[in-house]
JSON list of C-alpha atoms in Angstrom, two decimals:
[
{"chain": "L", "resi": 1, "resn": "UNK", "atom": "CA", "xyz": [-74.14, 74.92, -78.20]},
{"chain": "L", "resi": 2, "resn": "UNK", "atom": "CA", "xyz": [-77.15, 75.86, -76.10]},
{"chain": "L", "resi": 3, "resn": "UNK", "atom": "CA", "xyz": [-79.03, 79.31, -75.54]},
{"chain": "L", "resi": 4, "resn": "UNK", "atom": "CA", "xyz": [-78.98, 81.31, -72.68]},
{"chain": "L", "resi": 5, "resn": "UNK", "atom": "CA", "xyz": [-82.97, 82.53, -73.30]},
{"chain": "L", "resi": 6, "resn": "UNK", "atom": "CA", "xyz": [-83.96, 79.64, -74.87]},
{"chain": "L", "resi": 7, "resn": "UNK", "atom": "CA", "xyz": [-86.93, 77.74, -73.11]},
{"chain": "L", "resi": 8, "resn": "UNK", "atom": "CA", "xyz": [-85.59, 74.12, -74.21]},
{"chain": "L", "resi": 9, "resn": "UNK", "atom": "CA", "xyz": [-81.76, 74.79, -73.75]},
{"chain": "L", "resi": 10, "resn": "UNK", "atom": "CA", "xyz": [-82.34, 76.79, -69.57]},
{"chain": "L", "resi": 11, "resn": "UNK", "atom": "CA", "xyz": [-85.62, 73.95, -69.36]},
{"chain": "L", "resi": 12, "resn": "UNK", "atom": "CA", "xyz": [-87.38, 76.82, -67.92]},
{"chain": "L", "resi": 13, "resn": "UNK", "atom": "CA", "xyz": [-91.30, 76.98, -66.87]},
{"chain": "L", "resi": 14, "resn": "UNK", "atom": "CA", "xyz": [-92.39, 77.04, -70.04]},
{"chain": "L", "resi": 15, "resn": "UNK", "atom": "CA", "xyz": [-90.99, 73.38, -70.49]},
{"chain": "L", "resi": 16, "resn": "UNK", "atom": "CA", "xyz": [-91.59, 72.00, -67.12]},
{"chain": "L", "resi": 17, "resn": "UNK", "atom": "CA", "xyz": [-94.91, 73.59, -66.48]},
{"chain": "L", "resi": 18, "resn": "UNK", "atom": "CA", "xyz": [-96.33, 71.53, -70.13]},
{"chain": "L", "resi": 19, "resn": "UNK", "atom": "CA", "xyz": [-93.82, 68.67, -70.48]},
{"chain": "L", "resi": 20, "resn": "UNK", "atom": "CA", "xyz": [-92.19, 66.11, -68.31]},
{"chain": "L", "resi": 21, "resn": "UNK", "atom": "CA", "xyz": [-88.62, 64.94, -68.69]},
{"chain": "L", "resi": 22, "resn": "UNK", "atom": "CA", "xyz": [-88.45, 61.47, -69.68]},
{"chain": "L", "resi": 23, "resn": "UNK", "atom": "CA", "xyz": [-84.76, 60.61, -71.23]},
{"chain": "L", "resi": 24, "resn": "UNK", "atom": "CA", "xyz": [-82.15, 61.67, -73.75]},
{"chain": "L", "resi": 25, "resn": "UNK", "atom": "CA", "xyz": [-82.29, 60.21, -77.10]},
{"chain": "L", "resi": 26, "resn": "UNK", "atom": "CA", "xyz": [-79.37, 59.66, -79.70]},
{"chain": "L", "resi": 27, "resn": "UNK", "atom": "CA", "xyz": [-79.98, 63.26, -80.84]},
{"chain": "L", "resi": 28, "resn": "UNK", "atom": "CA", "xyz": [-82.72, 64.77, -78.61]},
{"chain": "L", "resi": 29, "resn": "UNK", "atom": "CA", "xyz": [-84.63, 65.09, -75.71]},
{"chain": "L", "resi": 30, "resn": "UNK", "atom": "CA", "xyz": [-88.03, 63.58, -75.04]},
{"chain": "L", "resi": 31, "resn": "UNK", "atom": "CA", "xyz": [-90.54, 64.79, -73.02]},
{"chain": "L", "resi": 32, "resn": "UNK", "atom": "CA", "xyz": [-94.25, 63.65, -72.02]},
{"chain": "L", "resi": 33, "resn": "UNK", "atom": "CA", "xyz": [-96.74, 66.58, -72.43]},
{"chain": "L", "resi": 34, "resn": "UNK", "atom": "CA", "xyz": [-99.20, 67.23, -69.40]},
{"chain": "L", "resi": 35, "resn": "UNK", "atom": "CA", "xyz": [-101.84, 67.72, -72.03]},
{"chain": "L", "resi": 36, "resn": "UNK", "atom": "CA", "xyz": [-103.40, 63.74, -72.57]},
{"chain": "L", "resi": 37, "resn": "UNK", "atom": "CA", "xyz": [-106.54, 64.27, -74.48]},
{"chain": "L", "resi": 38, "resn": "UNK", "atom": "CA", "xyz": [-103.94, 62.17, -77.21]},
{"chain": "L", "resi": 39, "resn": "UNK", "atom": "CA", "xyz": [-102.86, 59.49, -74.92]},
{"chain": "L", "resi": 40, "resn": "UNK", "atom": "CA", "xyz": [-98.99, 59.27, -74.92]},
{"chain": "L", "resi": 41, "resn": "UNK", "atom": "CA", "xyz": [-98.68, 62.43, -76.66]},
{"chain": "L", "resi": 42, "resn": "UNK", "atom": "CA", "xyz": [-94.88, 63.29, -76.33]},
{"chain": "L", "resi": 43, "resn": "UNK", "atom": "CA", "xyz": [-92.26, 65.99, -77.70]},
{"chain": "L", "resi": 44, "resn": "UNK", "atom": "CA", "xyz": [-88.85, 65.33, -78.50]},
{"chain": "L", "resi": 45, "resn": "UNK", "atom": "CA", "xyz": [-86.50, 68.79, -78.57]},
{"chain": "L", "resi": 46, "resn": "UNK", "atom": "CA", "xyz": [-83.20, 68.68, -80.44]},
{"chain": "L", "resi": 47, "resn": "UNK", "atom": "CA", "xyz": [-80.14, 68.34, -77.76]},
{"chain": "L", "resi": 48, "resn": "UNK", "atom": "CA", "xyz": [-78.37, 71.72, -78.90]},
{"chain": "L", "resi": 49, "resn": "UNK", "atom": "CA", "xyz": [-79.93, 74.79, -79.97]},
{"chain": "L", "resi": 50, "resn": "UNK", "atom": "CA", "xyz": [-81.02, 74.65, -83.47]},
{"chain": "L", "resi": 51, "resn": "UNK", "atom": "CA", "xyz": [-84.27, 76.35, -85.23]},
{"chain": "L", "resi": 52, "resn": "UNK", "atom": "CA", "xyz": [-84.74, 75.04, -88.47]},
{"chain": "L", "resi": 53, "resn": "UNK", "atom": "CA", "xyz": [-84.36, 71.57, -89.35]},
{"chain": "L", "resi": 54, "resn": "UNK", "atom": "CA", "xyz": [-82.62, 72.36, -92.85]},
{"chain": "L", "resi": 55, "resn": "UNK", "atom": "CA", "xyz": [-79.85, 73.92, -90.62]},
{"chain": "L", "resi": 56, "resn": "UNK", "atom": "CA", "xyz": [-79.13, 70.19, -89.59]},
{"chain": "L", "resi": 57, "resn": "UNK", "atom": "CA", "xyz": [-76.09, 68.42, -91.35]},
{"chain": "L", "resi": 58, "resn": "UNK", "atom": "CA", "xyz": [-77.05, 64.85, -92.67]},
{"chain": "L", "resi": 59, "resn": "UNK", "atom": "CA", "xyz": [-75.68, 63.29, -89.89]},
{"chain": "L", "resi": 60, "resn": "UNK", "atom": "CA", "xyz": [-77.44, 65.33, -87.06]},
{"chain": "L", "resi": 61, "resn": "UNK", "atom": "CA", "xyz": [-80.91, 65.06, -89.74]},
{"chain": "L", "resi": 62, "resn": "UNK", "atom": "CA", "xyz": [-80.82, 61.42, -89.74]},
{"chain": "L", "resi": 63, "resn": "UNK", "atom": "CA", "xyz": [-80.10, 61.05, -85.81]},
{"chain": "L", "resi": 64, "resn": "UNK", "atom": "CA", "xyz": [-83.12, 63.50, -85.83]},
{"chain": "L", "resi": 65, "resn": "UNK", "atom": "CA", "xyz": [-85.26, 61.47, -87.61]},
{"chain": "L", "resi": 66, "resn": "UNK", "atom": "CA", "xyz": [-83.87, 58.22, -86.27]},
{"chain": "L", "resi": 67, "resn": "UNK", "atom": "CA", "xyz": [-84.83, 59.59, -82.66]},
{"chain": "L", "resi": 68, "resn": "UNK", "atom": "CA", "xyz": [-88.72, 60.40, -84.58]},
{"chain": "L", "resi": 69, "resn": "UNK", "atom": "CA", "xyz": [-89.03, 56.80, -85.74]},
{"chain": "L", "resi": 70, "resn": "UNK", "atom": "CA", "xyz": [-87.97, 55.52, -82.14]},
{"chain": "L", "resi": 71, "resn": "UNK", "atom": "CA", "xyz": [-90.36, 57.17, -79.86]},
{"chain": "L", "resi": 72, "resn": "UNK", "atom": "CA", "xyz": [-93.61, 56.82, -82.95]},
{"chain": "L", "resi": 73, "resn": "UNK", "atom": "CA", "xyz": [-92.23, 53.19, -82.83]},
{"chain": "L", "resi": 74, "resn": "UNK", "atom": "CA", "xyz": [-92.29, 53.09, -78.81]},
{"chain": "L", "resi": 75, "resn": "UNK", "atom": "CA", "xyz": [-96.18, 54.75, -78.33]},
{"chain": "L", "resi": 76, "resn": "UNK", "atom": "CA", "xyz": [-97.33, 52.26, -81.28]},
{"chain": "L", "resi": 77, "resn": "UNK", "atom": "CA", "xyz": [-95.98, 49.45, -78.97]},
{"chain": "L", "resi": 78, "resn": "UNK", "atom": "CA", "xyz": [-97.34, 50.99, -75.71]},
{"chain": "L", "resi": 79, "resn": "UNK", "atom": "CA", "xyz": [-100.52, 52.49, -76.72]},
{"chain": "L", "resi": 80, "resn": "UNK", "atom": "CA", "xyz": [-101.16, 50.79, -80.41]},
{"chain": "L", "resi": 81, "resn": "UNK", "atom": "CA", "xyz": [-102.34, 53.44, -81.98]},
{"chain": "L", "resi": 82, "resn": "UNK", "atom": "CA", "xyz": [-104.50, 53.78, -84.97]},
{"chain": "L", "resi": 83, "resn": "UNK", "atom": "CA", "xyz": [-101.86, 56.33, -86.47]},
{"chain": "L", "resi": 84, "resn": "UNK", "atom": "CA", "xyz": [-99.03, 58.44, -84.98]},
{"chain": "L", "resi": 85, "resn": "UNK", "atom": "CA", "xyz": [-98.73, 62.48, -86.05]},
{"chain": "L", "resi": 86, "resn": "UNK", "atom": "CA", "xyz": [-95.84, 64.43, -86.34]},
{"chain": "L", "resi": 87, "resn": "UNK", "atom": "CA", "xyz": [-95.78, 67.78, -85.79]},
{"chain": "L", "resi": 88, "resn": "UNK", "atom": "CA", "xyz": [-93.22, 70.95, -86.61]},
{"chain": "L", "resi": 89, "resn": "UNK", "atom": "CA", "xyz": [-95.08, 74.11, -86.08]},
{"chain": "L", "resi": 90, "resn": "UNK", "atom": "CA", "xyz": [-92.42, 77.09, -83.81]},
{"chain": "L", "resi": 91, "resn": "UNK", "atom": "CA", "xyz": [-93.31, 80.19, -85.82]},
{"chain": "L", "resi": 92, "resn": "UNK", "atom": "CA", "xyz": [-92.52, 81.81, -82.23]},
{"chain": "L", "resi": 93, "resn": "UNK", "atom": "CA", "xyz": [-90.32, 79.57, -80.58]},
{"chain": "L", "resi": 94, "resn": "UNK", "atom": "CA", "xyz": [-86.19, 79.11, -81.35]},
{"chain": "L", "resi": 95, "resn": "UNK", "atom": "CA", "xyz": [-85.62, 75.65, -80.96]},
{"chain": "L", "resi": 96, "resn": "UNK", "atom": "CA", "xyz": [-85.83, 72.55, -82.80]},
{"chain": "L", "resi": 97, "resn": "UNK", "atom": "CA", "xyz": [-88.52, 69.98, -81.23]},
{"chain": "L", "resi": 98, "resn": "UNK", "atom": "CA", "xyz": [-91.37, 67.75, -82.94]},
{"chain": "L", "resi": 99, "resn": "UNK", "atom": "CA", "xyz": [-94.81, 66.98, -81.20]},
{"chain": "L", "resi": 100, "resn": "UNK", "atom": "CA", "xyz": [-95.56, 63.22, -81.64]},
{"chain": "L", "resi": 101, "resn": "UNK", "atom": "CA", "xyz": [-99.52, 62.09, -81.20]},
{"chain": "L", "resi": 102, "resn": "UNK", "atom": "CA", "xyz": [-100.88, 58.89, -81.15]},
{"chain": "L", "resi": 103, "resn": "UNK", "atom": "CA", "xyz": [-104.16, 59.15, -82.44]},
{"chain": "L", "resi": 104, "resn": "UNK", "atom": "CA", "xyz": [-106.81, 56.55, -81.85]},
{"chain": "L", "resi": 105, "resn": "UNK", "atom": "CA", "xyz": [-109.81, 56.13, -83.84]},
{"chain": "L", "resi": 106, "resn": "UNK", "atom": "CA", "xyz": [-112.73, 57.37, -82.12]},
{"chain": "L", "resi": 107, "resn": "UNK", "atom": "CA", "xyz": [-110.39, 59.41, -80.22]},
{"chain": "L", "resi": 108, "resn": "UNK", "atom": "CA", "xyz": [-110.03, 63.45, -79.60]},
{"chain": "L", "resi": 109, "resn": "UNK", "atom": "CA", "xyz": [-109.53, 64.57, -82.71]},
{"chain": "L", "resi": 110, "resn": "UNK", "atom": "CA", "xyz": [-109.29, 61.46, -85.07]},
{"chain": "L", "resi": 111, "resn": "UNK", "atom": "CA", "xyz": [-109.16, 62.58, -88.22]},
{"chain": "L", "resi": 112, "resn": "UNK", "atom": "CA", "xyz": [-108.24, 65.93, -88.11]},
{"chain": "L", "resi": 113, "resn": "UNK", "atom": "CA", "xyz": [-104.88, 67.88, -87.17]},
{"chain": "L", "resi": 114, "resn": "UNK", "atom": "CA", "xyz": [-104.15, 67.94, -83.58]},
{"chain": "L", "resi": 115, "resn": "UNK", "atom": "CA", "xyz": [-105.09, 70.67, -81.23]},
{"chain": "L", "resi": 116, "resn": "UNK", "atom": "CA", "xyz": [-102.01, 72.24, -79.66]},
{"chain": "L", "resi": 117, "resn": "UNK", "atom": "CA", "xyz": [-103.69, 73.09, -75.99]},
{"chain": "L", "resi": 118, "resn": "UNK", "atom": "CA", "xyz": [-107.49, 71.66, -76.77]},
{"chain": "L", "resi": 119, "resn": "UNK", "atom": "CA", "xyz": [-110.04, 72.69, -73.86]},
{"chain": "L", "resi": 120, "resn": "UNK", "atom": "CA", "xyz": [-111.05, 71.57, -71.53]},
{"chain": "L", "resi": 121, "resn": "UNK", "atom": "CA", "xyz": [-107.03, 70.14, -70.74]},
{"chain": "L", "resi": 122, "resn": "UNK", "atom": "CA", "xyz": [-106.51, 66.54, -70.25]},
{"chain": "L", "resi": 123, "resn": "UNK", "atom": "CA", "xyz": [-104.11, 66.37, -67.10]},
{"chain": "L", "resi": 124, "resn": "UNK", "atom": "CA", "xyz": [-103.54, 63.50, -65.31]},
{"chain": "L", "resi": 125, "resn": "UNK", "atom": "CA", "xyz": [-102.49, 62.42, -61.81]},
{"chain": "L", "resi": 126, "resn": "UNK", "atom": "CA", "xyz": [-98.24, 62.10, -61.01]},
{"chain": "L", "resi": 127, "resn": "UNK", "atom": "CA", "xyz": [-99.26, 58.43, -60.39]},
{"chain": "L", "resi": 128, "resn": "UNK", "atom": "CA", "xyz": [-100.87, 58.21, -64.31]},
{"chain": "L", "resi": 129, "resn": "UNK", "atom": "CA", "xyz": [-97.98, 59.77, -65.98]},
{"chain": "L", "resi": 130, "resn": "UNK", "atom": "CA", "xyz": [-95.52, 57.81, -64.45]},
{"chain": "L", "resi": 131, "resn": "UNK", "atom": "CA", "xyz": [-97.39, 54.82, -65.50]},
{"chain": "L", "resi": 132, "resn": "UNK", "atom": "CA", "xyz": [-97.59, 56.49, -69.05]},
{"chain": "L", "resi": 133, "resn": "UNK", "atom": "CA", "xyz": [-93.41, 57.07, -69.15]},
{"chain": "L", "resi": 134, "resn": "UNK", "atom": "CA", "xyz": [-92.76, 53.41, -68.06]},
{"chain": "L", "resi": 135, "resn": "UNK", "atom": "CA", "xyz": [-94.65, 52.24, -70.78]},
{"chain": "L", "resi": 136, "resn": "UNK", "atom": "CA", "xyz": [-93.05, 54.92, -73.07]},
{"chain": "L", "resi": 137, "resn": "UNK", "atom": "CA", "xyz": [-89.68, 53.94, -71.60]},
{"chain": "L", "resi": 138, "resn": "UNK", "atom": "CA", "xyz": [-90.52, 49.84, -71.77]},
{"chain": "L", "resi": 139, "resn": "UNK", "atom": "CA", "xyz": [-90.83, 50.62, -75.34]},
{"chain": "L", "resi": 140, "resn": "UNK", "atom": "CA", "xyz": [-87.90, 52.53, -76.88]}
]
């Protein structure tokens, strides 16, 4: 079941205006974040409204997970990588989603956590992340 005022389920500005549709997965959505100082840096959302991962049967945790592994997978293929991040931080969102970050060693950031919205922001042309999806896409 989906929200009616949550960002992910309505895809309201809040998604579009950071993220970028890219496809469905087995169990979620993925999306490209505008933000590129981590190149290939993508989100995937869970496909119905959930907020806590321990509210996820086994069955909907694995596909979770599963969908996790395919996309780190798919950027280590595209972009290889020196390590891929995970991150679950939504203290003041509602919905279920994972940040996944290619890091790349002497990269932004390398060796520390990830910054959600560093500054100066990283955006690229339309032309650069469509390039960036195909590979994504190439990959899964």
């Amino acid at each position: 079941m989906l929200s009616q005022t949550c960002k992910y389920c309505t895809m309201n500005h809040e998604v579009t205006d950071v993220m970028i549709y890219i496809c469905d997965l087995t169990a979620s959505k993925l999306y490209l974040y505008r933000e590129q100082s981590n190149p290939g840096r993508c989100v995937i959302a869970y496909r119905e409204h959930s907020n806590e991962l321990h509210d996820l049967d086994e069955k909907e945790l694995a596909a979770f997970a599963s969908d996790m592994k395919t996309v780190g997978n798919a950027l280590r293929k595209a972009f290889a990588p020196k390590k891929v991040n995970y991150g679950m931080f939504n203290d003041l969102g509602d919905h279920l989603h994972c940040h996944i970050v290619p890091k790349y060693e002497g990269g932004y950031a390398f060796g520390s956590m990830f910054q959600m919205n560093p500054e100066p922001a990283k955006l690229l042309s339309d032309e650069e992340y469509a390039e960036i999806i195909e590979k994504i896409k190439a990959n899964l």
